[in-house]
């Protein structure tokens, strides 16, 4: 068990994903098994799925005119964001929007009843210059759990992953270079944009990354 853990851990470090040690392990107690001393065994599941953004864009990573030594966890205007609207029972095409302001109907359920949810992840530049997202599919599953609870349509996993990769790809210049300890924070957000007066789900939803 220990040898397998260290192999995966250092393998991920080699990929330039030094943060993986904080996320790679999940533990679960198994009530049906005990060790020789009568204590419960702990099963360890190792997850290390990494998504490369685009090999062709390696040279553009970290080229934005920013002081990488003074980055903080704050909003920094980037080039654009990805947007997709759910209407008439189906998702539309993903589009690229450069305006940082989103026009919302005054009767939107997100404003009146808080019908919205979000996710968060980081894009890291590895030692090889590749920009990678870590376990995007797991973020997609978590958002799907949130949308189910909020009576919102599901964002398919493949759509979620592609939207996140597209957002990073279009803003690749803002991914901090390797060695600066920073990352490009990615915030998928979904909200009810359809107008409703009564307490009920919206008929339109907007998904942005």
mmCIF file of C-alpha atoms in Angstrom:
data_model
loop_
_atom_site.group_PDB
_atom_site.id
_atom_site.type_symbol
_atom_site.label_atom_id
_atom_site.label_comp_id
_atom_site.label_asym_id
_atom_site.label_seq_id
_atom_site.Cartn_x
_atom_site.Cartn_y
_atom_site.Cartn_z
ATOM 1 C CA UNK A 1 0.000 0.000 0.000
ATOM 2 C CA UNK A 2 2.732 2.487 0.947
ATOM 3 C CA UNK A 3 4.782 1.687 -2.139
ATOM 4 C CA UNK A 4 1.764 2.239 -4.407
ATOM 5 C CA UNK A 5 1.002 5.567 -2.753
ATOM 6 C CA UNK A 6 4.542 6.898 -3.138
ATOM 7 C CA UNK A 7 4.694 5.711 -6.749
ATOM 8 C CA UNK A 8 1.525 7.617 -7.650
ATOM 9 C CA UNK A 9 2.550 10.622 -5.574
ATOM 10 C CA UNK A 10 5.964 11.038 -7.215
ATOM 11 C CA UNK A 11 4.528 10.219 -10.611
ATOM 12 C CA UNK A 12 2.193 13.188 -10.231
ATOM 13 C CA UNK A 13 5.042 15.364 -9.016
ATOM 14 C CA UNK A 14 6.933 14.452 -12.175
ATOM 15 C CA UNK A 15 3.944 15.694 -14.156
ATOM 16 C CA UNK A 16 4.268 19.034 -12.422
ATOM 17 C CA UNK A 17 1.286 18.492 -10.143
ATOM 18 C CA UNK A 18 2.918 19.055 -6.752
ATOM 19 C CA UNK A 19 -0.430 19.807 -5.118
ATOM 20 C CA UNK A 20 -1.697 16.305 -5.770
ATOM 21 C CA UNK A 21 -0.570 15.090 -2.352
ATOM 22 C CA UNK A 22 -3.378 17.133 -0.787
ATOM 23 C CA UNK A 23 -6.074 15.637 -2.962
ATOM 24 C CA UNK A 24 -5.026 12.222 -4.099
ATOM 25 C CA UNK A 25 -6.241 10.261 -1.081
ATOM 26 C CA UNK A 26 -9.726 9.577 0.163
ATOM 27 C CA UNK A 27 -10.251 7.223 3.081
ATOM 28 C CA UNK A 28 -13.283 5.128 3.898
ATOM 29 C CA UNK A 29 -13.829 2.899 6.899
ATOM 30 C CA UNK A 30 -15.028 -0.589 6.096
ATOM 31 C CA UNK A 31 -17.297 -1.812 8.933
ATOM 32 C CA UNK A 32 -17.220 -5.342 7.551
ATOM 33 C CA UNK A 33 -13.483 -5.917 8.057
ATOM 34 C CA UNK A 34 -11.131 -5.664 11.000
ATOM 35 C CA UNK A 35 -7.406 -6.061 11.408
ATOM 36 C CA UNK A 36 -5.758 -8.627 13.624
ATOM 37 C CA UNK A 37 -5.924 -6.233 16.554
ATOM 38 C CA UNK A 38 -9.666 -5.758 16.231
ATOM 39 C CA UNK A 39 -9.443 -2.254 14.772
ATOM 40 C CA UNK A 40 -11.305 -1.370 11.587
ATOM 41 C CA UNK A 41 -9.384 -1.474 8.351
ATOM 42 C CA UNK A 42 -9.170 1.621 6.189
ATOM 43 C CA UNK A 43 -9.418 1.254 2.449
ATOM 44 C CA UNK A 44 -7.525 3.811 0.411
ATOM 45 C CA UNK A 45 -8.671 4.838 -3.043
ATOM 46 C CA UNK A 46 -6.130 6.733 -5.145
ATOM 47 C CA UNK A 47 -7.480 9.070 -7.790
ATOM 48 C CA UNK A 48 -5.130 10.887 -10.105
ATOM 49 C CA UNK A 49 -6.932 12.014 -13.263
ATOM 50 C CA UNK A 50 -5.210 14.917 -14.981
ATOM 51 C CA UNK A 51 -6.509 16.781 -18.040
ATOM 52 C CA UNK A 52 -4.050 18.520 -20.330
ATOM 53 C CA UNK A 53 -5.482 21.664 -21.893
ATOM 54 C CA UNK A 54 -3.723 21.798 -25.271
ATOM 55 C CA UNK A 55 -0.207 20.831 -26.342
ATOM 56 C CA UNK A 56 -0.153 23.520 -29.037
ATOM 57 C CA UNK A 57 -0.559 26.324 -26.479
ATOM 58 C CA UNK A 58 2.418 25.523 -24.263
ATOM 59 C CA UNK A 59 4.405 28.547 -25.437
ATOM 60 C CA UNK A 60 1.546 30.949 -24.572
ATOM 61 C CA UNK A 61 1.192 29.988 -20.897
ATOM 62 C CA UNK A 62 2.153 32.785 -18.508
ATOM 63 C CA UNK A 63 2.532 35.454 -21.193
ATOM 64 C CA UNK A 64 0.013 37.911 -19.704
ATOM 65 C CA UNK A 65 1.394 41.245 -18.552
ATOM 66 C CA UNK A 66 1.155 40.499 -14.821
ATOM 67 C CA UNK A 67 3.527 40.519 -11.881
ATOM 68 C CA UNK A 68 3.520 36.805 -11.071
ATOM 69 C CA UNK A 69 5.420 37.418 -7.822
ATOM 70 C CA UNK A 70 2.528 39.424 -6.358
ATOM 71 C CA UNK A 71 -0.498 37.315 -7.183
ATOM 72 C CA UNK A 72 -3.234 37.041 -4.563
ATOM 73 C CA UNK A 73 -6.552 35.211 -4.414
ATOM 74 C CA UNK A 74 -8.499 37.993 -6.103
ATOM 75 C CA UNK A 75 -10.328 38.705 -9.339
ATOM 76 C CA UNK A 76 -8.080 39.576 -12.265
ATOM 77 C CA UNK A 77 -9.725 40.472 -15.559
ATOM 78 C CA UNK A 78 -8.867 37.920 -18.209
ATOM 79 C CA UNK A 79 -9.574 37.697 -21.910
ATOM 80 C CA UNK A 80 -12.998 36.016 -21.873
ATOM 81 C CA UNK A 81 -15.303 33.358 -20.405
ATOM 82 C CA UNK A 82 -17.395 30.466 -21.724
ATOM 83 C CA UNK A 83 -21.186 30.684 -21.677
ATOM 84 C CA UNK A 84 -23.973 28.218 -22.397
ATOM 85 C CA UNK A 85 -27.755 28.668 -21.977
ATOM 86 C CA UNK A 86 -30.339 25.994 -21.163
ATOM 87 C CA UNK A 87 -33.708 26.774 -22.761
ATOM 88 C CA UNK A 88 -36.702 24.833 -24.067
ATOM 89 C CA UNK A 89 -35.454 21.681 -22.386
ATOM 90 C CA UNK A 90 -31.979 21.553 -23.898
ATOM 91 C CA UNK A 91 -28.521 23.108 -23.736
ATOM 92 C CA UNK A 92 -27.489 25.472 -26.516
ATOM 93 C CA UNK A 93 -24.068 25.912 -28.062
ATOM 94 C CA UNK A 94 -21.101 27.099 -25.994
ATOM 95 C CA UNK A 95 -20.052 30.639 -26.815
ATOM 96 C CA UNK A 96 -17.133 32.904 -25.893
ATOM 97 C CA UNK A 97 -18.002 36.214 -24.247
ATOM 98 C CA UNK A 98 -15.527 39.021 -23.558
ATOM 99 C CA UNK A 99 -17.872 41.299 -21.587
ATOM 100 C CA UNK A 100 -17.313 40.694 -17.838
ATOM 101 C CA UNK A 101 -20.887 41.801 -17.144
ATOM 102 C CA UNK A 102 -23.798 39.363 -17.517
ATOM 103 C CA UNK A 103 -27.246 40.739 -18.365
ATOM 104 C CA UNK A 104 -29.858 39.109 -16.106
ATOM 105 C CA UNK A 105 -33.658 39.481 -16.084
ATOM 106 C CA UNK A 106 -34.973 41.297 -13.014
ATOM 107 C CA UNK A 107 -37.235 38.317 -12.296
ATOM 108 C CA UNK A 108 -34.468 35.696 -12.502
ATOM 109 C CA UNK A 109 -34.831 32.942 -9.909
ATOM 110 C CA UNK A 110 -31.154 33.316 -8.991
ATOM 111 C CA UNK A 111 -31.890 36.835 -7.744
ATOM 112 C CA UNK A 112 -35.149 36.089 -5.911
ATOM 113 C CA UNK A 113 -34.720 32.551 -4.642
ATOM 114 C CA UNK A 114 -30.975 31.945 -4.801
ATOM 115 C CA UNK A 115 -31.255 29.228 -7.453
ATOM 116 C CA UNK A 116 -27.567 28.979 -8.300
ATOM 117 C CA UNK A 117 -24.497 26.865 -7.592
ATOM 118 C CA UNK A 118 -20.812 26.902 -8.430
ATOM 119 C CA UNK A 119 -17.624 24.871 -8.481
ATOM 120 C CA UNK A 120 -13.945 25.762 -8.259
ATOM 121 C CA UNK A 121 -10.683 24.296 -9.512
ATOM 122 C CA UNK A 122 -7.171 25.369 -10.464
ATOM 123 C CA UNK A 123 -5.148 25.104 -13.657
ATOM 124 C CA UNK A 124 -1.422 24.593 -13.056
ATOM 125 C CA UNK A 125 1.508 24.939 -15.411
ATOM 126 C CA UNK A 126 3.821 21.945 -15.092
ATOM 127 C CA UNK A 127 7.581 21.793 -15.382
ATOM 128 C CA UNK A 128 7.175 20.683 -19.009
ATOM 129 C CA UNK A 129 5.144 23.813 -19.808
ATOM 130 C CA UNK A 130 1.849 21.932 -20.059
ATOM 131 C CA UNK A 131 -1.203 23.461 -18.355
ATOM 132 C CA UNK A 132 -3.295 20.883 -16.526
ATOM 133 C CA UNK A 133 -6.595 20.672 -14.711
ATOM 134 C CA UNK A 134 -6.922 18.143 -11.905
ATOM 135 C CA UNK A 135 -9.936 15.799 -11.559
ATOM 136 C CA UNK A 136 -12.348 17.959 -13.591
ATOM 137 C CA UNK A 137 -14.776 15.057 -13.872
ATOM 138 C CA UNK A 138 -15.072 14.971 -10.075
ATOM 139 C CA UNK A 139 -16.016 18.653 -10.048
ATOM 140 C CA UNK A 140 -18.625 17.878 -12.702
ATOM 141 C CA UNK A 141 -20.144 15.175 -10.486
ATOM 142 C CA UNK A 142 -20.252 17.529 -7.520
ATOM 143 C CA UNK A 143 -21.995 20.215 -9.574
ATOM 144 C CA UNK A 144 -24.511 17.619 -10.743
ATOM 145 C CA UNK A 145 -25.265 16.818 -7.099
ATOM 146 C CA UNK A 146 -25.791 20.524 -6.436
ATOM 147 C CA UNK A 147 -28.067 21.052 -9.446
ATOM 148 C CA UNK A 148 -30.196 18.059 -8.447
ATOM 149 C CA UNK A 149 -30.723 19.523 -4.991
ATOM 150 C CA UNK A 150 -31.516 22.946 -6.450
ATOM 151 C CA UNK A 151 -33.984 21.473 -8.998
ATOM 152 C CA UNK A 152 -31.831 22.608 -11.901
ATOM 153 C CA UNK A 153 -31.002 20.766 -15.146
ATOM 154 C CA UNK A 154 -27.859 18.664 -15.131
ATOM 155 C CA UNK A 155 -24.700 19.845 -16.850
ATOM 156 C CA UNK A 156 -23.376 16.726 -18.637
ATOM 157 C CA UNK A 157 -19.870 15.714 -17.587
ATOM 158 C CA UNK A 158 -18.430 15.970 -21.106
ATOM 159 C CA UNK A 159 -19.919 19.458 -21.521
ATOM 160 C CA UNK A 160 -18.579 20.563 -18.128
ATOM 161 C CA UNK A 161 -15.069 19.271 -18.858
ATOM 162 C CA UNK A 162 -14.982 20.777 -22.343
ATOM 163 C CA UNK A 163 -16.226 24.161 -21.060
ATOM 164 C CA UNK A 164 -13.508 24.255 -18.383
ATOM 165 C CA UNK A 165 -10.787 23.262 -20.838
ATOM 166 C CA UNK A 166 -12.054 25.822 -23.363
ATOM 167 C CA UNK A 167 -12.050 28.583 -20.734
ATOM 168 C CA UNK A 168 -8.454 27.783 -19.774
ATOM 169 C CA UNK A 169 -7.423 27.435 -23.412
ATOM 170 C CA UNK A 170 -8.842 30.867 -24.276
ATOM 171 C CA UNK A 171 -7.138 32.435 -21.239
ATOM 172 C CA UNK A 172 -3.931 30.406 -21.332
ATOM 173 C CA UNK A 173 -1.787 33.528 -21.009
ATOM 174 C CA UNK A 174 -3.090 33.983 -17.478
ATOM 175 C CA UNK A 175 -1.887 30.595 -16.230
ATOM 176 C CA UNK A 176 1.152 31.447 -14.034
ATOM 177 C CA UNK A 177 4.470 30.043 -15.268
ATOM 178 C CA UNK A 178 5.895 26.989 -13.539
ATOM 179 C CA UNK A 179 7.899 27.811 -10.420
ATOM 180 C CA UNK A 180 5.891 30.835 -9.224
ATOM 181 C CA UNK A 181 3.591 28.780 -6.996
ATOM 182 C CA UNK A 182 0.457 30.274 -8.536
ATOM 183 C CA UNK A 183 -2.448 28.895 -10.535
ATOM 184 C CA UNK A 184 -5.286 30.012 -12.783
ATOM 185 C CA UNK A 185 -8.464 29.673 -10.721
ATOM 186 C CA UNK A 186 -11.451 28.391 -12.706
ATOM 187 C CA UNK A 187 -14.987 29.082 -11.457
ATOM 188 C CA UNK A 188 -17.857 27.207 -13.189
ATOM 189 C CA UNK A 189 -21.136 28.876 -12.239
ATOM 190 C CA UNK A 190 -24.759 28.020 -13.019
ATOM 191 C CA UNK A 191 -27.799 30.116 -12.162
ATOM 192 C CA UNK A 192 -31.489 30.398 -12.896
ATOM 193 C CA UNK A 193 -31.776 33.174 -15.469
ATOM 194 C CA UNK A 194 -35.444 32.656 -16.340
ATOM 195 C CA UNK A 195 -38.056 34.967 -14.806
ATOM 196 C CA UNK A 196 -40.415 33.497 -12.188
ATOM 197 C CA UNK A 197 -42.644 35.290 -9.679
ATOM 198 C CA UNK A 198 -43.817 32.262 -7.727
ATOM 199 C CA UNK A 199 -41.523 29.906 -5.840
ATOM 200 C CA UNK A 200 -40.704 27.460 -8.649
ATOM 201 C CA UNK A 201 -37.762 26.415 -10.842
ATOM 202 C CA UNK A 202 -36.801 28.662 -13.735
ATOM 203 C CA UNK A 203 -37.444 27.812 -17.381
ATOM 204 C CA UNK A 204 -33.993 29.070 -18.401
ATOM 205 C CA UNK A 205 -30.522 28.574 -16.927
ATOM 206 C CA UNK A 206 -27.111 30.027 -17.703
ATOM 207 C CA UNK A 207 -23.835 28.151 -17.241
ATOM 208 C CA UNK A 208 -20.613 30.134 -17.338
ATOM 209 C CA UNK A 209 -16.931 29.289 -16.743
#
